[in-house]
Tab-separated table of C-alpha atoms and ligand atoms in Angstrom:
chain	number	residue	atom	x	y	z
A	1	MET	CA	-27.379	124.178	82.609
A	2	ASN	CA	-24.191	122.053	81.557
A	3	ASP	CA	-23.802	121.839	77.780
A	4	THR	CA	-23.876	118.319	78.223
A	5	ILE	CA	-27.079	118.017	80.490
A	6	ALA	CA	-28.630	120.341	78.092
A	7	LEU	CA	-27.872	117.818	74.732
A	8	LEU	CA	-29.691	114.801	76.253
A	9	LYS	CA	-31.862	117.066	77.091
A	10	ARG	CA	-32.751	118.041	74.218
A	11	ARG	CA	-32.308	115.303	71.904
A	12	ARG	CA	-34.515	113.331	69.555
A	13	SER	CA	-35.013	111.033	66.834
A	14	VAL	CA	-35.969	112.772	63.539
A	15	PRO	CA	-37.230	110.381	60.678
A	16	PRO	CA	-35.045	109.761	57.848
A	17	PRO	CA	-36.780	110.528	55.131
A	18	MET	CA	-36.066	114.547	57.108
A	19	MET	CA	-32.682	113.951	56.754
A	20	THR	CA	-30.249	115.568	54.149
A	21	GLY	CA	-27.014	116.044	53.719
A	22	PRO	CA	-23.991	117.540	54.275
A	23	GLY	CA	-22.721	114.482	56.072
A	24	PRO	CA	-20.153	114.367	58.764
A	25	THR	CA	-16.289	114.771	56.887
A	26	PRO	CA	-14.100	112.120	56.952
A	27	ASP	CA	-12.719	113.655	60.283
A	28	GLU	CA	-16.267	113.995	61.721
A	29	LEU	CA	-16.533	111.011	60.722
A	30	ALA	CA	-13.106	109.162	62.894
A	31	THR	CA	-14.355	111.129	65.843
A	32	LEU	CA	-18.045	109.489	65.388
A	33	LEU	CA	-16.142	106.165	65.350
A	34	THR	CA	-14.349	107.137	68.082
A	35	VAL	CA	-15.837	107.967	70.275
A	36	ALA	CA	-18.138	105.677	69.623
A	37	SER	CA	-16.320	102.587	70.613
A	38	ARG	CA	-15.307	104.143	73.644
A	39	VAL	CA	-17.614	102.937	75.684
A	40	PRO	CA	-17.709	100.378	79.328
A	41	ASP	CA	-16.330	96.961	78.059
A	42	HIS	CA	-16.341	94.052	80.515
A	43	GLY	CA	-13.268	92.366	79.403
A	44	LYS	CA	-11.480	94.529	76.953
A	45	LEU	CA	-13.193	92.433	74.554
A	46	ALA	CA	-14.355	94.779	71.699
A	47	PRO	CA	-17.286	92.889	71.048
A	48	TRP	CA	-18.603	94.694	68.807
A	49	ARG	CA	-17.544	96.143	64.748
A	50	PHE	CA	-18.588	99.055	62.459
A	51	VAL	CA	-19.884	98.422	58.757
A	52	VAL	CA	-19.971	102.644	56.973
A	53	PHE	CA	-22.859	102.712	54.300
A	54	GLU	CA	-21.839	106.360	52.669
A	55	GLY	CA	-21.594	107.406	49.381
A	56	ARG	CA	-22.999	105.588	46.480
A	57	ALA	CA	-22.575	102.513	48.316
A	58	ARG	CA	-26.386	103.507	50.330
A	59	GLU	CA	-27.436	103.059	47.030
A	60	ARG	CA	-25.693	99.579	46.317
A	61	ALA	CA	-27.246	98.715	50.208
A	62	SER	CA	-30.335	99.517	48.904
A	63	ARG	CA	-30.344	96.709	46.482
A	64	LEU	CA	-29.785	94.579	47.927
A	65	ALA	CA	-32.324	95.097	50.716
A	66	LEU	CA	-34.837	95.295	47.670
A	67	GLU	CA	-33.736	92.235	45.876
A	68	ILE	CA	-34.044	90.348	49.084
A	69	ARG	CA	-37.773	92.006	49.342
A	70	GLN	CA	-38.450	90.988	45.462
A	71	ALA	CA	-37.368	87.303	45.814
A	72	ASP	CA	-40.292	86.963	48.710
A	73	LYS	CA	-41.990	88.808	47.544
A	74	PRO	CA	-42.100	88.848	43.323
A	75	ASP	CA	-44.810	91.216	43.006
A	76	LEU	CA	-43.827	94.458	44.994
A	77	ASP	CA	-46.100	96.933	44.507
A	78	GLU	CA	-44.081	100.105	43.256
A	79	ALA	CA	-44.566	102.463	46.491
A	80	MET	CA	-42.870	98.981	48.557
A	81	ARG	CA	-40.099	99.278	45.244
A	82	GLU	CA	-38.809	102.717	45.684
A	83	GLU	CA	-38.781	101.947	49.542
A	84	GLU	CA	-36.892	99.442	49.861
A	85	GLN	CA	-34.247	101.104	46.728
A	86	ARG	CA	-34.378	104.606	49.435
A	87	ARG	CA	-33.868	102.418	52.286
A	88	PHE	CA	-29.692	102.929	52.949
A	89	ALA	CA	-29.910	106.657	50.673
A	90	ARG	CA	-32.478	108.491	53.187
A	91	ALA	CA	-29.800	109.658	55.461
A	92	PRO	CA	-25.990	110.693	53.978
A	93	LEU	CA	-24.922	108.966	56.832
A	94	VAL	CA	-25.681	104.565	58.042
A	95	VAL	CA	-22.903	103.395	60.490
A	96	ALA	CA	-24.109	99.642	61.419
A	97	VAL	CA	-23.314	98.852	64.648
A	98	VAL	CA	-22.256	95.059	64.573
A	99	SER	CA	-22.140	93.409	68.008
A	100	ARG	CA	-19.812	89.904	67.632
A	101	ALA	CA	-20.997	88.781	70.771
A	102	ALA	CA	-20.083	85.382	71.407
A	103	PRO	CA	-19.711	82.716	74.457
A	104	HIS	CA	-16.783	83.601	76.976
A	105	ALA	CA	-15.137	81.931	79.894
A	106	LYS	CA	-16.124	84.932	82.113
A	107	ILE	CA	-17.620	87.669	80.739
A	108	PRO	CA	-21.030	87.069	80.389
A	109	GLU	CA	-22.641	87.261	76.231
A	110	TRP	CA	-26.021	89.451	77.700
A	111	GLU	CA	-22.580	92.085	78.751
A	112	GLN	CA	-20.785	92.033	75.423
A	113	VAL	CA	-24.154	92.931	73.138
A	114	LEU	CA	-24.972	95.605	76.685
A	115	SER	CA	-22.057	97.423	75.238
A	116	ALA	CA	-23.357	97.083	71.464
A	117	GLY	CA	-25.856	99.620	72.949
A	118	ALA	CA	-23.828	101.537	74.541
A	119	VAL	CA	-21.842	101.842	71.364
A	120	CYS	CA	-24.693	103.139	69.713
A	121	MET	CA	-25.888	105.697	72.587
A	122	ASN	CA	-22.096	107.180	72.502
A	123	MET	CA	-22.365	107.273	68.286
A	124	ILE	CA	-26.065	109.395	68.671
A	125	VAL	CA	-24.909	111.706	71.477
A	126	ALA	CA	-21.750	112.095	69.387
A	127	ALA	CA	-22.956	112.906	66.180
A	128	ARG	CA	-25.636	114.987	68.044
A	129	ALA	CA	-22.237	117.136	70.178
A	130	LEU	CA	-21.067	117.744	65.771
A	131	GLY	CA	-24.632	119.262	65.281
A	132	PHE	CA	-25.933	116.108	63.274
A	133	SER	CA	-29.314	114.583	63.663
A	134	ALA	CA	-29.418	111.084	64.431
A	135	THR	CA	-31.932	107.706	64.996
A	136	TRP	CA	-31.222	104.565	65.430
A	137	LEU	CA	-33.126	101.321	63.493
A	138	THR	CA	-32.546	97.941	63.401
A	139	GLU	CA	-35.751	97.827	60.778
A	140	TRP	CA	-36.244	94.593	59.235
A	141	MET	CA	-32.676	93.899	57.473
A	142	ALA	CA	-31.470	93.599	60.714
A	143	TYR	CA	-33.290	90.295	61.303
A	144	ASP	CA	-32.316	89.056	58.049
A	145	GLY	CA	-29.615	86.543	58.087
A	146	ARG	CA	-29.526	86.682	54.152
A	147	PHE	CA	-29.218	90.953	54.341
A	148	ARG	CA	-26.490	90.259	56.411
A	149	ALA	CA	-24.279	88.069	54.771
A	150	ALA	CA	-24.995	90.321	51.889
A	151	ILE	CA	-23.070	93.115	54.311
A	152	GLY	CA	-20.598	91.082	55.553
A	153	LEU	CA	-21.574	89.470	58.576
A	154	ALA	CA	-20.825	86.442	59.832
A	155	GLU	CA	-23.148	84.191	60.812
A	156	HIS	CA	-22.540	84.889	65.142
A	157	GLU	CA	-22.745	88.997	64.256
A	158	ARG	CA	-26.325	90.401	64.699
A	159	ILE	CA	-26.938	94.434	64.247
A	160	ALA	CA	-27.179	95.964	67.257
A	161	GLY	CA	-28.871	99.409	64.922
A	162	PHE	CA	-28.140	100.730	61.811
A	163	ILE	CA	-27.577	104.881	63.390
A	164	HIS	CA	-28.984	106.900	60.526
A	165	ILE	CA	-26.892	110.890	60.614
A	166	GLY	CA	-27.923	113.649	58.769
A	167	ARG	CA	-28.491	117.070	59.125
A	168	THR	CA	-32.717	118.793	59.883
A	169	THR	CA	-33.569	121.952	59.614
A	170	ALA	CA	-37.645	120.806	61.092
A	171	ALA	CA	-37.980	121.261	64.321
A	172	ILE	CA	-39.546	117.825	65.749
A	173	GLU	CA	-41.938	118.011	68.639
A	174	ASP	CA	-40.599	115.444	71.896
A	175	ARG	CA	-42.369	112.484	72.175
A	176	PRO	CA	-43.931	111.909	75.499
A	177	ARG	CA	-41.228	110.508	77.655
A	178	PRO	CA	-41.514	108.057	81.278
A	179	ARG	CA	-42.545	109.405	84.722
A	180	LEU	CA	-39.874	108.716	87.134
A	181	ALA	CA	-42.869	107.774	89.148
A	182	GLU	CA	-43.504	105.093	87.148
A	183	ILE	CA	-39.771	103.770	87.037
A	184	VAL	CA	-38.413	104.152	90.174
A	185	THR	CA	-38.310	103.109	92.578
A	186	THR	CA	-35.855	103.786	95.975
A	187	PHE	CA	-34.466	100.073	97.537
A	188	SER	CA	-35.285	101.200	101.718
A	189	GLU	CA	-33.144	100.547	104.213
B	1	LIG	C1	-32.434	98.667	68.592
B	1	LIG	C2	-33.332	98.943	68.843
B	1	LIG	C3	-33.808	99.143	67.686
B	1	LIG	C4	-34.979	101.048	67.010
B	1	LIG	N1	-35.089	100.108	65.897
B	1	LIG	C5	-35.974	101.267	64.818
B	1	LIG	C6	-37.145	101.014	64.072
B	1	LIG	O1	-36.118	99.302	63.511
B	1	LIG	N2	-37.922	101.524	63.767
B	1	LIG	C7	-38.039	102.524	64.476
B	1	LIG	O2	-39.526	103.486	63.827
B	1	LIG	N3	-37.828	103.299	65.008
B	1	LIG	C8	-36.760	102.290	66.004
B	1	LIG	N4	-35.752	102.801	67.488
B	1	LIG	C9	-36.992	103.610	68.010
B	1	LIG	C10	-36.362	104.838	67.798
B	1	LIG	O3	-34.065	104.208	67.325
B	1	LIG	C11	-36.560	105.846	68.771
B	1	LIG	O4	-35.972	105.736	69.944
B	1	LIG	C12	-37.959	106.152	69.037
B	1	LIG	O5	-38.042	106.879	68.002
B	1	LIG	C13	-38.079	106.686	69.732
B	1	LIG	O6	-37.196	108.609	69.317
B	1	LIG	P1	-36.399	109.540	70.723
B	1	LIG	O7	-35.364	109.036	70.235
B	1	LIG	O8	-36.079	110.557	70.278
B	1	LIG	O9	-36.885	108.565	71.589
B	1	LIG	C14	-35.173	101.640	67.430
B	1	LIG	C15	-34.529	101.744	69.221
B	1	LIG	C16	-34.224	100.947	69.466
B	1	LIG	C17	-33.445	101.446	70.789
C-alpha cells in the first residue's frame, strides 16, 4: 500500500498524558510548521498563525490556565489544581493553531476558518510521518477570552486547535469509524 494511505489508515489520536519526549528537534519543528502552513487558502490570506509552547514555557502556560481556573473557583481541589498545572506540560510540544479569519470583501470567513482546520490536520499528518503522535485538542482554554489574551491572541482571533505532539510507546486501540454507507450518497443522473 502507498505509504501516505497506510499512514492515514493507521492514524489515531493519543491522549496527551500518554505522550513522552523527546519532542521534535528544531529542524523537525520547522518542517512541521512549514508543511502545516502549506494548505489550500482561498485568496492567499494566510488566515492563521502559530503559537509554539515548548520547554519551560509549557509550565508558564499551565500556570496561566491554573490562575484563571482559581479565579473562577477559589476552592479548586488538589486533583483539579494538578490537572491545570500540567495542562500544557503533558506533551513535549504544543502548537496552537490560531485562526485569524475576518470579514473580507471576496473570501467568506467560513472558508478562512476551514483553512485553519486544514492547517491542523496537515500538522498532525506531518507529525505522524516524522514518527510522532499528535492530538488535536481545544479544551476550555480555547473558549476562554482571558486565556486567549494571556497567550497573546487578539480579540478576533480564535483557537483552531492546540496540537499536542510527542512520542508514544503504548499501542492505542482504534475507535469505531463511520460506515461509508451512512455518510455517502451518490448524486444520481
Ligand atoms: C476542533 C477539534 C477540537 C477537539 N477538542 C478536543 C478536546 O478538547 N478534547 C478531546 O478529548 N478531544 C478533542 N477533539 C477530538 C480528538 O482530537 C480526536 O479526534 C478524538 O479523540 C478521536 O480520535 P481520532 O483522532 O483517533 O479519530 C477535538 C477534535 C477537533 C476536530
